[in-house]
PDB file of C-alpha atoms in Angstrom:
ATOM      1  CA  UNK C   1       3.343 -15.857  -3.598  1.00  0.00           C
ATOM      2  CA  UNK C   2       4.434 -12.774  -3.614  1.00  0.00           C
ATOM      3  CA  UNK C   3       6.171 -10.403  -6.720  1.00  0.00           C
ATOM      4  CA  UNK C   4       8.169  -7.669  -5.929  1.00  0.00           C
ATOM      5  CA  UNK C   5       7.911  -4.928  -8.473  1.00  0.00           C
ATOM      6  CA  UNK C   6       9.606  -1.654  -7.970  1.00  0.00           C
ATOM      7  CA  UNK C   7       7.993   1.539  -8.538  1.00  0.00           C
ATOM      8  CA  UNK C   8       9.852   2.740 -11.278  1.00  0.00           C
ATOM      9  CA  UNK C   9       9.031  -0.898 -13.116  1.00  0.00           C
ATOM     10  CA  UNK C  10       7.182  -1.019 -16.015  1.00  0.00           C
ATOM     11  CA  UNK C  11       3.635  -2.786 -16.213  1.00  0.00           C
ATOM     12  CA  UNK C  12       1.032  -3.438 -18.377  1.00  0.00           C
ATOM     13  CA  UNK C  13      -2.808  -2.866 -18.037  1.00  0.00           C
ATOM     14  CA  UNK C  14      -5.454  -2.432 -20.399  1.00  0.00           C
ATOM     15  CA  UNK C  15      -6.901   0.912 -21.013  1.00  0.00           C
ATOM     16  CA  UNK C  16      -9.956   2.139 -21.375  1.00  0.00           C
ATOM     17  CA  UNK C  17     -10.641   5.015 -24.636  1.00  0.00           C
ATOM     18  CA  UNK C  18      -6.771   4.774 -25.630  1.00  0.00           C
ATOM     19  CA  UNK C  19      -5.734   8.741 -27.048  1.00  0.00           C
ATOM     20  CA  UNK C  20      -8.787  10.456 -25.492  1.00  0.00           C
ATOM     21  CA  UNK C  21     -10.512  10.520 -21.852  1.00  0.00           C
ATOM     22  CA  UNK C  22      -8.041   7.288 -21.413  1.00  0.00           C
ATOM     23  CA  UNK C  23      -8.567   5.560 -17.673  1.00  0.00           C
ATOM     24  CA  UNK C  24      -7.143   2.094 -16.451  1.00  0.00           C
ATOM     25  CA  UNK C  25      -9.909  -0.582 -16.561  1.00  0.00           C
ATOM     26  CA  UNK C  26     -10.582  -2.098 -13.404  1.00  0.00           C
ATOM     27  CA  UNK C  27     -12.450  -5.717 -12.541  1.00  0.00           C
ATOM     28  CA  UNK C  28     -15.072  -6.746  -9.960  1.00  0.00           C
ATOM     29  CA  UNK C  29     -14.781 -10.115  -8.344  1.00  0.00           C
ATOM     30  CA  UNK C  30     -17.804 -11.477  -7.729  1.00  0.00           C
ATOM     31  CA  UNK C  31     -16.099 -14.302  -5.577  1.00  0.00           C
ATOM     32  CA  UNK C  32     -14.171 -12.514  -3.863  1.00  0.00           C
ATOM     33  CA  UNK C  33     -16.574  -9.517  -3.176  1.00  0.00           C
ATOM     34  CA  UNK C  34     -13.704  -6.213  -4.425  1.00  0.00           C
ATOM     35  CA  UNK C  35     -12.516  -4.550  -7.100  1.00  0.00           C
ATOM     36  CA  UNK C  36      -8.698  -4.696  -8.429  1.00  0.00           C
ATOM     37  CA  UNK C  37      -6.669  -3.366 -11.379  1.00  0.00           C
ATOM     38  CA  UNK C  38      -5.042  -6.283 -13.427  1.00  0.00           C
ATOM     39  CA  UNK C  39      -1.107  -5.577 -13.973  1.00  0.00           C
ATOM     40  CA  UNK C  40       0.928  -7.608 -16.133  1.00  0.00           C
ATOM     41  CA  UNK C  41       4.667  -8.010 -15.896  1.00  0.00           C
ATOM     42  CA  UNK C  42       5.094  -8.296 -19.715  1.00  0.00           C
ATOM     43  CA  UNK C  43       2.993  -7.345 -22.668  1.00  0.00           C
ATOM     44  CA  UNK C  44       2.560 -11.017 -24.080  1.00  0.00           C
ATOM     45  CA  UNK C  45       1.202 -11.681 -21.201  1.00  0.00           C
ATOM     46  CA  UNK C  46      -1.498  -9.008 -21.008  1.00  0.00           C
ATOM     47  CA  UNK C  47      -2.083  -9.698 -24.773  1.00  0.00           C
ATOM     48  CA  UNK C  48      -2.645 -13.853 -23.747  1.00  0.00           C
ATOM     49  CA  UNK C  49      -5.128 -12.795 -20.330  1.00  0.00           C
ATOM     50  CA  UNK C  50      -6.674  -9.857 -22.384  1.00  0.00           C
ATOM     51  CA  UNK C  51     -10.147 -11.712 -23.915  1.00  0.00           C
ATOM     52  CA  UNK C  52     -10.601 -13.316 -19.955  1.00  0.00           C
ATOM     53  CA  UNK C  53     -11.279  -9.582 -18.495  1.00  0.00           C
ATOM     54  CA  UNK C  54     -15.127  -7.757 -18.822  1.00  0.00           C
ATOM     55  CA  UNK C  55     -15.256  -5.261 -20.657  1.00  0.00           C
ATOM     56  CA  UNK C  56     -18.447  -2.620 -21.687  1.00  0.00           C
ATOM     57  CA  UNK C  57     -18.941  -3.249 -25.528  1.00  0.00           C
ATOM     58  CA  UNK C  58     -19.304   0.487 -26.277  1.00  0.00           C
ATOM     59  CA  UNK C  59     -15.610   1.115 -25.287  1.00  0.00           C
ATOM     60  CA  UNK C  60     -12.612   0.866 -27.106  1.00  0.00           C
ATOM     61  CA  UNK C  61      -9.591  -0.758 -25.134  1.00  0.00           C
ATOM     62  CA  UNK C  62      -5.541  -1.082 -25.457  1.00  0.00           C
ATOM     63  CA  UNK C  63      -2.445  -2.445 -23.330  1.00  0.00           C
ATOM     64  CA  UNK C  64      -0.254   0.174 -22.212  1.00  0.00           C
ATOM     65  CA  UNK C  65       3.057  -0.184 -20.262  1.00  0.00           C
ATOM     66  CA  UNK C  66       2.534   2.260 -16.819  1.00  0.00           C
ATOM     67  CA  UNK C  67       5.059   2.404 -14.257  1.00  0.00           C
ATOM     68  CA  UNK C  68       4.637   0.279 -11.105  1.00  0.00           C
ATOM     69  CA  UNK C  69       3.921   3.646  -9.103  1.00  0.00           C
ATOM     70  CA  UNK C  70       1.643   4.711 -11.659  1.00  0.00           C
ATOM     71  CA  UNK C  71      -0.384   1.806 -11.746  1.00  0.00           C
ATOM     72  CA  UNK C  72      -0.810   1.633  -7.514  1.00  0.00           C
ATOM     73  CA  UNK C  73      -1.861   5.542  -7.475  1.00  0.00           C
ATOM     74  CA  UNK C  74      -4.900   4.220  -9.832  1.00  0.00           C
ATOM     75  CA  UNK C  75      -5.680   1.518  -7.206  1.00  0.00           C
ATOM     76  CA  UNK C  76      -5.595   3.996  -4.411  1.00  0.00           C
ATOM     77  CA  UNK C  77      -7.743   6.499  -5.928  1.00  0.00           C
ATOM     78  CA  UNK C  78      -9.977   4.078  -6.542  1.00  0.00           C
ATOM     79  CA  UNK C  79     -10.250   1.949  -3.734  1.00  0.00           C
ATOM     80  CA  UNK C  80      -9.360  -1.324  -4.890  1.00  0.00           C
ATOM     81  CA  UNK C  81      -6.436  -3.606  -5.245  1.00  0.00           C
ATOM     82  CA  UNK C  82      -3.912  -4.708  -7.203  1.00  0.00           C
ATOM     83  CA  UNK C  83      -3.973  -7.952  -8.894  1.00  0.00           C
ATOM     84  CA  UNK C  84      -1.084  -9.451 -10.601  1.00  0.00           C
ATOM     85  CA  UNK C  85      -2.376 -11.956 -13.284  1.00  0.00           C
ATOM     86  CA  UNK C  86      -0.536 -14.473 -15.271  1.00  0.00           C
ATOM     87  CA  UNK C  87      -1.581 -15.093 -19.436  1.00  0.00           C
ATOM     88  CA  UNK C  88      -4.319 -16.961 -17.989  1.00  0.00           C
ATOM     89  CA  UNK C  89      -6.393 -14.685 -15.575  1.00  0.00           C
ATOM     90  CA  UNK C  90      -5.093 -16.717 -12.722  1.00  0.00           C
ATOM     91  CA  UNK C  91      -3.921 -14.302  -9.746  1.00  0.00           C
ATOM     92  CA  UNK C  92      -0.256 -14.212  -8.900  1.00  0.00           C
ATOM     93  CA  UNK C  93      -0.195 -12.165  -6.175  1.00  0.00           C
ATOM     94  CA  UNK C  94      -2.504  -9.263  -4.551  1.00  0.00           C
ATOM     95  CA  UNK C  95      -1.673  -6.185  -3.822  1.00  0.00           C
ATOM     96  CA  UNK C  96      -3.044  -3.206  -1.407  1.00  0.00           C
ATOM     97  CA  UNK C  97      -1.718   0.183  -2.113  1.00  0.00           C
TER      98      UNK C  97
END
């Protein structure tokens, strides 16, 4: 399947140290051998998927709404995909910036 988003769309992902040195969380896939950036479409969503993803206990995390564009510049910089996720964790679409 695949979701077209435009760039100037806005997204959700979870954020790592929300107000400070904030960065988008990324996952490893053990599976699937990469790393990707889960993106919601809406915010209940994100909120419903949120205790599925890993997180390091130390941190402090939050959903934020990015734009599309925003969200794929992460992914590039950091060499991994883009995984759209439904409420429950369950991949709706990949994405390669």
């Amino acid at each position: 399947m695949s979701i077209k988003i435009k760039d100037e769309q806005w997204v959700y992902v979870v954020v790592q140290n929300p107000g400070g040195n904030e960065k988008v969380v990324g996952q490893y896939d053990q599976e699937l051998n990469l790393s990707f950036i889960p993106v919601f479409i809406e915010k209940d969503t994100a909120q419903m998927a949120y205790g599925r993803l890993a997180f390091e206990k130390t941190s402090k995390y939050e959903i934020q709404a990015i734009l599309y564009e925003d969200a794929v510049s992460h992914a590039a910089e950091n060499k991994c995909l883009i995984f759209i996720l439904n409420s429950s964790g369950e991949i709706l679409d990949k994405i390669q910036p």
